[in-house]
Short mmCIF file of C-alpha atoms in Angstrom, two decimals:
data_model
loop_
_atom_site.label_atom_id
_atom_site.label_comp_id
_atom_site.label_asym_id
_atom_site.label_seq_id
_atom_site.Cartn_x
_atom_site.Cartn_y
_atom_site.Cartn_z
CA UNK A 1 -17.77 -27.65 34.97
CA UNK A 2 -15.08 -27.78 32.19
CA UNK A 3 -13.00 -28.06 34.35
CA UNK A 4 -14.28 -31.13 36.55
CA UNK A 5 -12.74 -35.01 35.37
CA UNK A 6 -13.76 -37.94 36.68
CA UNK A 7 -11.66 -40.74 35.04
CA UNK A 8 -9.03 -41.72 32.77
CA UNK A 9 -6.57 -43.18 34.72
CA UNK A 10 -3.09 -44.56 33.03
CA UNK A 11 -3.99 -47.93 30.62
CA UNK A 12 -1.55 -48.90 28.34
CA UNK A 13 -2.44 -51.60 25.57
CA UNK A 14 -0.99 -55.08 25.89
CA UNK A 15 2.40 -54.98 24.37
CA UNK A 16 3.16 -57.63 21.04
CA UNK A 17 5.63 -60.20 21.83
CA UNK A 18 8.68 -59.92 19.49
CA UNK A 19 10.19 -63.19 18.49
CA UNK A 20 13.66 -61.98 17.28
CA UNK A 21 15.89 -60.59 20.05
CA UNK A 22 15.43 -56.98 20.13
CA UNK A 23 18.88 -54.80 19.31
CA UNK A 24 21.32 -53.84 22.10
CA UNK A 25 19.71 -50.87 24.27
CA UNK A 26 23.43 -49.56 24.42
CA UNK A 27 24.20 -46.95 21.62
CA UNK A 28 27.87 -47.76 20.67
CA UNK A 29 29.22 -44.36 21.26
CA UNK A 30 27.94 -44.71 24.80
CA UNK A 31 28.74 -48.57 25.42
CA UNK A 32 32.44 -48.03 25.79
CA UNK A 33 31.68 -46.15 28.88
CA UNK A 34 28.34 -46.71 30.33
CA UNK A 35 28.89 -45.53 33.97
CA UNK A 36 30.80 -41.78 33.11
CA UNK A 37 28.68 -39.04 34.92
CA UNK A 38 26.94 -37.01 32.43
CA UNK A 39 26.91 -33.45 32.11
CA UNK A 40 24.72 -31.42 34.56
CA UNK A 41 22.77 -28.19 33.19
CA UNK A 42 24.22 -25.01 32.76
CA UNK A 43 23.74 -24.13 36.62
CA UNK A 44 25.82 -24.93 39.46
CA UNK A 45 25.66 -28.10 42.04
CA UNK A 46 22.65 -27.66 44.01
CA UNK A 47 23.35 -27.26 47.92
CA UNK A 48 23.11 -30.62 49.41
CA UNK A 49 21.32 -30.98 53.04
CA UNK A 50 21.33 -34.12 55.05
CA UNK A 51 18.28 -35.97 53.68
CA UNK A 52 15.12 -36.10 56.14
CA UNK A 53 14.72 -39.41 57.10
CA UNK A 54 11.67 -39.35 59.80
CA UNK A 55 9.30 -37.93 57.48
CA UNK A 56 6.34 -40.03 58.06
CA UNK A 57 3.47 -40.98 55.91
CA UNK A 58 1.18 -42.76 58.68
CA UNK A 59 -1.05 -40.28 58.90
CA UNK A 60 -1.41 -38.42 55.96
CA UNK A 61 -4.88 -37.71 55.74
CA UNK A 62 -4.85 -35.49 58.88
CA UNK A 63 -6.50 -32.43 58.30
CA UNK A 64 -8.56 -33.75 55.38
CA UNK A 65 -12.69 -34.74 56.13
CA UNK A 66 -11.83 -38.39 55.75
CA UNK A 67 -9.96 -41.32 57.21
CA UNK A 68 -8.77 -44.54 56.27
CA UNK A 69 -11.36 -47.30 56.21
CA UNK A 70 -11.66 -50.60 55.29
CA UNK A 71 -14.68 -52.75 53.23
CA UNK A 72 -15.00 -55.57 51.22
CA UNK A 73 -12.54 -54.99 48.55
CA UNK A 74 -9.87 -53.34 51.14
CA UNK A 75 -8.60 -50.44 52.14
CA UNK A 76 -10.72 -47.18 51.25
CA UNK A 77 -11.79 -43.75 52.20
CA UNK A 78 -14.35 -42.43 54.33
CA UNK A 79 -15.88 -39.03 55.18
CA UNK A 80 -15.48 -38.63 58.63
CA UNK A 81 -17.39 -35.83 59.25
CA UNK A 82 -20.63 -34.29 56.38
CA UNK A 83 -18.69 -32.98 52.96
CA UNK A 84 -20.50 -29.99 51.45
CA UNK A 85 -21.02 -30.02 47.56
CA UNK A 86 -17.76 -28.71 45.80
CA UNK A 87 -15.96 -28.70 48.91
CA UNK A 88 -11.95 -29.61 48.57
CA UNK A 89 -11.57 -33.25 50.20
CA UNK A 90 -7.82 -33.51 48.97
CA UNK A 91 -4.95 -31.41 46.71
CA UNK A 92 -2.35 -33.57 46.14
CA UNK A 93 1.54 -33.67 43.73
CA UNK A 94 2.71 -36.59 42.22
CA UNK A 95 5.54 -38.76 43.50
CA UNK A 96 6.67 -39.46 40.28
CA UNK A 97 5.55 -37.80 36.72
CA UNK A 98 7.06 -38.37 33.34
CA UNK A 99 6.41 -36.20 29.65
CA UNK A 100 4.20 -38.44 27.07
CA UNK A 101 6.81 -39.35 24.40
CA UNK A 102 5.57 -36.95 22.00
CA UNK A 103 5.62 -34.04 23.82
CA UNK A 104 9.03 -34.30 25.25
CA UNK A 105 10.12 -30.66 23.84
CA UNK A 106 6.90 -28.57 24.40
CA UNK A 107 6.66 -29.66 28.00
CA UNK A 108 9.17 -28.95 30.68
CA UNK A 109 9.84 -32.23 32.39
CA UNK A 110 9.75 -30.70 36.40
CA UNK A 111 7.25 -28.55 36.10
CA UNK A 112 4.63 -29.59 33.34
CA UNK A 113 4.82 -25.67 31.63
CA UNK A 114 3.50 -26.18 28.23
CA UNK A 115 4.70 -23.69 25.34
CA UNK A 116 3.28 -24.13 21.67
CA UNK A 117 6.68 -23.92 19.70
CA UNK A 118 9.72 -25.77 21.84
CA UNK A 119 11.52 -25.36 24.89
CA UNK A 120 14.86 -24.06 24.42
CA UNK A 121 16.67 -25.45 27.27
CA UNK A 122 17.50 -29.14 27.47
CA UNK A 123 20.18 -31.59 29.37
CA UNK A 124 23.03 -31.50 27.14
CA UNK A 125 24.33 -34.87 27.69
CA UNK A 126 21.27 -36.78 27.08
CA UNK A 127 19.04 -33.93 24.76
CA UNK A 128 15.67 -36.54 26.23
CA UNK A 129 14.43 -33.82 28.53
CA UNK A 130 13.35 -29.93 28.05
CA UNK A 131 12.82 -27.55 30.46
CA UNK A 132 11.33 -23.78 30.57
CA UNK A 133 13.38 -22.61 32.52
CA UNK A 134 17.47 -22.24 34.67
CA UNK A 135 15.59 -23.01 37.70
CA UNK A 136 13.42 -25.84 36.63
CA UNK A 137 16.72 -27.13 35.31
CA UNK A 138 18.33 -26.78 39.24
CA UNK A 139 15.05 -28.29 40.85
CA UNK A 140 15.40 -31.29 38.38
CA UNK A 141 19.17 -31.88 38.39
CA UNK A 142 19.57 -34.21 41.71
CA UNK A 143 16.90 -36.64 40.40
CA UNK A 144 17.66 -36.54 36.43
CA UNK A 145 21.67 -36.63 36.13
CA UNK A 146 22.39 -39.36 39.09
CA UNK A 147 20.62 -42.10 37.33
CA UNK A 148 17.51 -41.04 34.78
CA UNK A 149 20.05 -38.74 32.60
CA UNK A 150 22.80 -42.00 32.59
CA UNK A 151 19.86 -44.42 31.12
CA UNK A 152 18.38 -41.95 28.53
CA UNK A 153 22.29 -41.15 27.28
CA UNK A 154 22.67 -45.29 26.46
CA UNK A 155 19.25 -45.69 25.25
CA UNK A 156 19.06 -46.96 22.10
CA UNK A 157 15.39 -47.21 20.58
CA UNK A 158 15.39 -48.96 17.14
CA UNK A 159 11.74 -48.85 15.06
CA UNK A 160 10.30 -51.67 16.79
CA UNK A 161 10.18 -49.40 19.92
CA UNK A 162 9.50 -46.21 17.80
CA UNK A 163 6.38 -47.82 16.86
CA UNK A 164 4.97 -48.30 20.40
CA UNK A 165 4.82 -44.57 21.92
CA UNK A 166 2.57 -45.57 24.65
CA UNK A 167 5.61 -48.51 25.38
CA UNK A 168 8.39 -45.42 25.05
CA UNK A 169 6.33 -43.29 27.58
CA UNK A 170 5.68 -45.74 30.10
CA UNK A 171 9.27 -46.81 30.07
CA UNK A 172 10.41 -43.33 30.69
CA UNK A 173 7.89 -43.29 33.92
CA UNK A 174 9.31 -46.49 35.48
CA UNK A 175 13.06 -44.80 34.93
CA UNK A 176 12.04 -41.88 36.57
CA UNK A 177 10.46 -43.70 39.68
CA UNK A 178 13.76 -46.05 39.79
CA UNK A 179 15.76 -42.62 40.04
CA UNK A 180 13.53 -41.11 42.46
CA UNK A 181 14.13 -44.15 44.36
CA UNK A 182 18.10 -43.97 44.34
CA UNK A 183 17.58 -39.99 44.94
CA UNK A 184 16.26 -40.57 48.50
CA UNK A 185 19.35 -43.06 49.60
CA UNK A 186 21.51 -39.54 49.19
CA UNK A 187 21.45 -36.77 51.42
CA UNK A 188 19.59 -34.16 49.72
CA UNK A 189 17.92 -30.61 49.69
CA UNK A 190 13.77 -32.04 50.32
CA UNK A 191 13.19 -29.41 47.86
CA UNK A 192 15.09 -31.21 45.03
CA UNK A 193 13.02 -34.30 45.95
CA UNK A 194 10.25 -33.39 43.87
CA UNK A 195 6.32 -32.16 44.51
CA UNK A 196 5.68 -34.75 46.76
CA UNK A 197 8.17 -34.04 49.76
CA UNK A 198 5.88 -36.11 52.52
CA UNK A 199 5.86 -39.06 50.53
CA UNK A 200 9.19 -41.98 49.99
CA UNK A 201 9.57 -44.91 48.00
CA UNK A 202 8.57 -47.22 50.69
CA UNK A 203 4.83 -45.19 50.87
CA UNK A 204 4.59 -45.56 47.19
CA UNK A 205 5.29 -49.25 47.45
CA UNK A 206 1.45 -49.47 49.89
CA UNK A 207 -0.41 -48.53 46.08
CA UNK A 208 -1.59 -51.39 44.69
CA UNK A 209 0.58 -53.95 42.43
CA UNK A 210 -0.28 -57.53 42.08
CA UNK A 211 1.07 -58.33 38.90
CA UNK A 212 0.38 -61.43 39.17
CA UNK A 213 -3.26 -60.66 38.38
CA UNK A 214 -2.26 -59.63 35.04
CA UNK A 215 -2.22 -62.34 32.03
CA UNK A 216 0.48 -64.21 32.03
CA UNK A 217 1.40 -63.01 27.91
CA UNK A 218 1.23 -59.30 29.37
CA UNK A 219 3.82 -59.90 31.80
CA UNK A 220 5.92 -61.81 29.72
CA UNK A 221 5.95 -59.01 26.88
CA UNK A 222 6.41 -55.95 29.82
CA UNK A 223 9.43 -58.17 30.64
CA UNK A 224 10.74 -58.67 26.84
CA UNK A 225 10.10 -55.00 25.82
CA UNK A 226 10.90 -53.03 29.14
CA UNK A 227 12.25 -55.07 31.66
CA UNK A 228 15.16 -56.66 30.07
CA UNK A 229 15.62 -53.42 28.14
CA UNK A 230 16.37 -51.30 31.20
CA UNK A 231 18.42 -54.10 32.96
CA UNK A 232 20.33 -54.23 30.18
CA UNK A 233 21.13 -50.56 31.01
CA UNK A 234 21.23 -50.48 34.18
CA UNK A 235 23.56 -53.63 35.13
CA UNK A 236 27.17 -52.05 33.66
CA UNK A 237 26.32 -48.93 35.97
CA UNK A 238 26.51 -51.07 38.82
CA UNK A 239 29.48 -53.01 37.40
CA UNK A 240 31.68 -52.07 40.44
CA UNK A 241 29.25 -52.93 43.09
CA UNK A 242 27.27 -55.86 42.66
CA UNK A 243 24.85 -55.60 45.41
CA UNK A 244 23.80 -52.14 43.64
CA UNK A 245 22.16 -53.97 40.78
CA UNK A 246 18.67 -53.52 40.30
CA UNK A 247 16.57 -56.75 40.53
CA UNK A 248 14.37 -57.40 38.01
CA UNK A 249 11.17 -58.32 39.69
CA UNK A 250 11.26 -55.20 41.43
CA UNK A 251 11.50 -53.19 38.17
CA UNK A 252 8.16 -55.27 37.25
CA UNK A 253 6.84 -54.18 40.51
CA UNK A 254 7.48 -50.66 39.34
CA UNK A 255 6.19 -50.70 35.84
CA UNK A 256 3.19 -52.60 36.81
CA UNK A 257 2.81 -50.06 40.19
CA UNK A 258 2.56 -47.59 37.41
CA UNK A 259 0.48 -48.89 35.54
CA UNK A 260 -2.44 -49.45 37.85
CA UNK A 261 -2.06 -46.25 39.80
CA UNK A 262 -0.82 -43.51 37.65
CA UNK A 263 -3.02 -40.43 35.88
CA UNK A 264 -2.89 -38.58 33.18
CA UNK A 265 -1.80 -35.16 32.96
CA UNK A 266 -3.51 -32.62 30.95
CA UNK A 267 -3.36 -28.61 30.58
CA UNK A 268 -5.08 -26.96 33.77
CA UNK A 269 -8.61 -25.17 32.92
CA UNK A 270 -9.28 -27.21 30.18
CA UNK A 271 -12.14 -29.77 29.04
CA UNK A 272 -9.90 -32.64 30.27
CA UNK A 273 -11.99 -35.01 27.85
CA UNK A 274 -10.97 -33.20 25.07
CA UNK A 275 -6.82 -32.62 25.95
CA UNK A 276 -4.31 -34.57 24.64
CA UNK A 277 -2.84 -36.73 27.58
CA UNK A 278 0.66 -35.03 28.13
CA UNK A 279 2.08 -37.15 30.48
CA UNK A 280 1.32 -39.19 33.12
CA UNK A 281 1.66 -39.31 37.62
CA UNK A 282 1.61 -41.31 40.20
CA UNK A 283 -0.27 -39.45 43.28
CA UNK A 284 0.27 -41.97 45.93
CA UNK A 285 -2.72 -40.27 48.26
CA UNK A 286 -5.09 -40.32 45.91
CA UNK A 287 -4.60 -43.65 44.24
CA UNK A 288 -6.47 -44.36 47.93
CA UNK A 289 -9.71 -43.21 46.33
CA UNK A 290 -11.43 -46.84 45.23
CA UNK A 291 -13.91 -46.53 41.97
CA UNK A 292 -17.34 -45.75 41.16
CA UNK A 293 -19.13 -45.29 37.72
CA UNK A 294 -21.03 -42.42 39.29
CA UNK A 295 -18.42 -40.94 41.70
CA UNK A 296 -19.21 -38.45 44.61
CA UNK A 297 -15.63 -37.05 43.96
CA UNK A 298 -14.46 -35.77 41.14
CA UNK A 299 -10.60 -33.98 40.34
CA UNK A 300 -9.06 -31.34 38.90
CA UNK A 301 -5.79 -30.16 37.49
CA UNK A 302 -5.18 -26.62 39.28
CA UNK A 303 -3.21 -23.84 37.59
CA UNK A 304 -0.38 -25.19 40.00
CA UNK A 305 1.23 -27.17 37.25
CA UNK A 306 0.84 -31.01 38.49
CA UNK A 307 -1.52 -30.34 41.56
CA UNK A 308 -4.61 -32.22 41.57
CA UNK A 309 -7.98 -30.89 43.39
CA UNK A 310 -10.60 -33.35 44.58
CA UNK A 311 -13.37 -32.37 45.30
CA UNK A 312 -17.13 -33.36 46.44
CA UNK A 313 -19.93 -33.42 43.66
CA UNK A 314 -22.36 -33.45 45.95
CA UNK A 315 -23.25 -33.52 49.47
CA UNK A 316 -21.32 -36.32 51.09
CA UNK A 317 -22.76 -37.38 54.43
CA UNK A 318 -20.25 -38.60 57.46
CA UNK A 319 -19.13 -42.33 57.36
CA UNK A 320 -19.64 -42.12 53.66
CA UNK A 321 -16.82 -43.92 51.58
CA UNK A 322 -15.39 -41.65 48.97
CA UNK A 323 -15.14 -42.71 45.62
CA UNK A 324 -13.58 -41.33 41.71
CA UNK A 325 -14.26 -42.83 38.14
CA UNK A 326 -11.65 -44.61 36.92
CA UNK A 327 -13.06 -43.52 33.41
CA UNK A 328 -14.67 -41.14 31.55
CA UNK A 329 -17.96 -42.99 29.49
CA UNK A 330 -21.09 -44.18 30.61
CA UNK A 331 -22.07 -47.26 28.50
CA UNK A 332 -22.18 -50.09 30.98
CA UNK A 333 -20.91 -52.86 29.28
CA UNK A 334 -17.88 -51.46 27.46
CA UNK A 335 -16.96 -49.51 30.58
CA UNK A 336 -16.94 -52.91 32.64
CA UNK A 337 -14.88 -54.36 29.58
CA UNK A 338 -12.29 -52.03 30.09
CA UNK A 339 -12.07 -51.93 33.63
CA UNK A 340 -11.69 -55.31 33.70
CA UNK A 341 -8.76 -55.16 31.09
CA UNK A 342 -7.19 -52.19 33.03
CA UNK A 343 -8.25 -52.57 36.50
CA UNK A 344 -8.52 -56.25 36.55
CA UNK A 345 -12.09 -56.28 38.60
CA UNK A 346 -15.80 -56.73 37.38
CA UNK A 347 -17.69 -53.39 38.79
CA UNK A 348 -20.64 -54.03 40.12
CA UNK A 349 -20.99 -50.89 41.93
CA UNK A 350 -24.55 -48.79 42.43
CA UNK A 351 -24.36 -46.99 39.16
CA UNK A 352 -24.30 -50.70 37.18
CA UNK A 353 -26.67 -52.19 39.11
CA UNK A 354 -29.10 -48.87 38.21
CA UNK A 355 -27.69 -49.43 34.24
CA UNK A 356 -28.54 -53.36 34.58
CA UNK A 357 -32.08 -53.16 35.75
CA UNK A 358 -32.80 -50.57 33.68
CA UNK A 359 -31.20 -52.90 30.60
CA UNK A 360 -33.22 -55.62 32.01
CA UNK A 361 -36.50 -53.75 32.53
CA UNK A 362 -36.04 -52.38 29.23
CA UNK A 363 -35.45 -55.98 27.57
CA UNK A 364 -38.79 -56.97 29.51
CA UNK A 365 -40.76 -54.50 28.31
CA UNK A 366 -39.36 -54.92 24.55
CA UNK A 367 -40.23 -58.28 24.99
CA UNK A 368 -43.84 -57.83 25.98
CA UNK A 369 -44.30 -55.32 23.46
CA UNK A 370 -43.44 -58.18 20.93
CA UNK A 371 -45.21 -60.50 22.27
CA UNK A 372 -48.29 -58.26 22.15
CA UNK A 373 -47.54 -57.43 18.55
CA UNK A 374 -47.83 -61.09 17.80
CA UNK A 375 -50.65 -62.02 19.38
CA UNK A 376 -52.43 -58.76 17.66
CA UNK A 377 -51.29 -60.11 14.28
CA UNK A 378 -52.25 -63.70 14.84
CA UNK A 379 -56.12 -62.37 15.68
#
């Protein structure tokens, strides 16, 4: 199907470390007063509910045909009943979703609507996110203009950043999940909260992290480039209240969260191979799905903006765990590579093991071809 994907997960190249001390993240017209509240959209204060606070995430997965197992590697999921071919196993909304860098203005930042030309309604303090829409604008406003508007109106990216898109749009990802973050410690409409209303910070924090998997030079340039960039912001909001501050190994926790878990977003219906990557998500339930080169589940984006659809490729008995590809290309050894680079583990699932005795069996065979060749030559 055209529209079926079975990969491409978020994996951003390793990051150069700069020598010279980058340039103040603080514009000067903003530095002289860092903490003023900037300007909401053109509509009025949302209504403001007491925030839901016994929403729980335990069981999430009732009602779906699987439950939460365990293997080898950890935690995973398992059919618990027989899955018929093409059947939905899971439709899930991101926690937290941010617009690529270079499609800031032709795609509205709540709802992912795409237009060819430009959106013609922004925030007008910060002019760093478009939306199509009044009520897009509303349904944003609680999570942008408390913290995520405040950091994009001080921002100041000189060419060094310019250069690294990728850098610019992951950085915008870990802002947003810092201010969906600070969004749930206010009481709140659930509505404003976002897609994923069943699902808080502290749920998102159970995806996998582990930074300290990653090479020691990638950690030390995500904490030059980003880290210390958006602390930089960050720390004269809190000026008043020390205790507010944001601590920096948690913002690592964050970008690198992000980094292993998040997906890209593309335009529903599509070849998803062939779309530009518009932005990127983190879907807490189904960063639960562990890999497999040759998947029995494969996803979707619906027509429902930033819902995903997984669903079964085939007939998926009970007790079964259920697996997606982590990428989208079948060679075996540059498909490990980059697994390892972005996953940090060396697959040896089913599919490889098929692709390495056929490599072998095919090296055997080339072999005794040659060596018959010889001896034929040599009589």
């Amino acid at each position: 199907s055209n529209a079926e994907y079975m990969g491409r997960r978020f994996l951003s190249s390793a990051l150069p470390i700069k020598m010279s001390a980058p340039s103040s993240p603080v514009s000067s017209s903003a530095a002289t007063d860092a903490t003023a509240a900037p300007a909401t959209a053109t509509v009025g204060a949302p209504l403001v509910y007491n925030f839901d606070q016994s929403v729980s995430f335990d069981h999430w997965y009732i009602g779906c045909p699987f439950g939460i197992g365990y293997n080898k590697f950890g935690r995973c999921l398992i059919a618990s009943r027989d899955i018929e071919m093409n059947e939905t196993v899971l439709i899930d909304r991101p926690y937290t979703w941010a617009v690529e860098e270079k499609f800031l203005k032709t795609v509205c930042r709540y709802c992912f609507e795409e237009t060819e030309t430009e959106w013609s309604t922004k925030c007008p303090e910060c002019e760093q996110v478009y939306y199509c829409s009044e009520r897009c604008v509303m349904l944003d406003s609680a999570q942008h203009r408390n913290f995520e508007c405040k950091i994009f109106s001080t921002w100041n990216l000189d060419e060094s950043y310019r250069e690294q898109e990728e850098t610019i749009s992951e950085m915008r990802l870990l802002v947003r999940t810092m201010s969906r973050r600070l969004l749930e410690t206010h009481p709140v409409d659930p509505e404003l909260l976002g897609w994923a209303n069943d699902v808080r910070f502290q749920d998102y924090r159970q995806i996998i992290c582990e930074h300290s998997q990653f090479p020691p030079s990638l950690i030390e340039s995500l904490k030059y480039w980003v880290v210390d960039f958006i602390t930089a912001i960050t720390d004269p909001m809190h000026a008043e209240d020390e205790t507010d501050k944001d601590d920096p190994d948690e913002i690592m926790e964050i970008l690198i969260r992000n980094r292993r878990n998040a997906f890209c977003l593309w335009k529903p219906n599509d070849d998803a191979v062939a779309q530009q990557t518009k932005g990127h998500g983190v879907f807490v339930k189904s960063s639960m799905f562990n890999h497999c080169c040759m998947p029995n589940v494969a996803f979707r984006r619906a027509t429902d903006k930033l819902q995903f659809e997984f669903f079964a490729r085939e007939a998926i008995p009970a007790g079964t765990e259920l697996t997606i590809s982590y990428l989208d290309h079948d060679e075996l050894h540059s498909r490990r590579e980059q697994l390892k680079e972005g996953w940090l583990f060396d697959c040896n699932c089913w599919y490889c093991q098929v692709q390495e005795k056929e490599e072998r069996d095919r090296d055997a065979s080339n072999s005794a071809e040659a060596a018959l060749n010889d001896l034929t030559l040599n009589n």
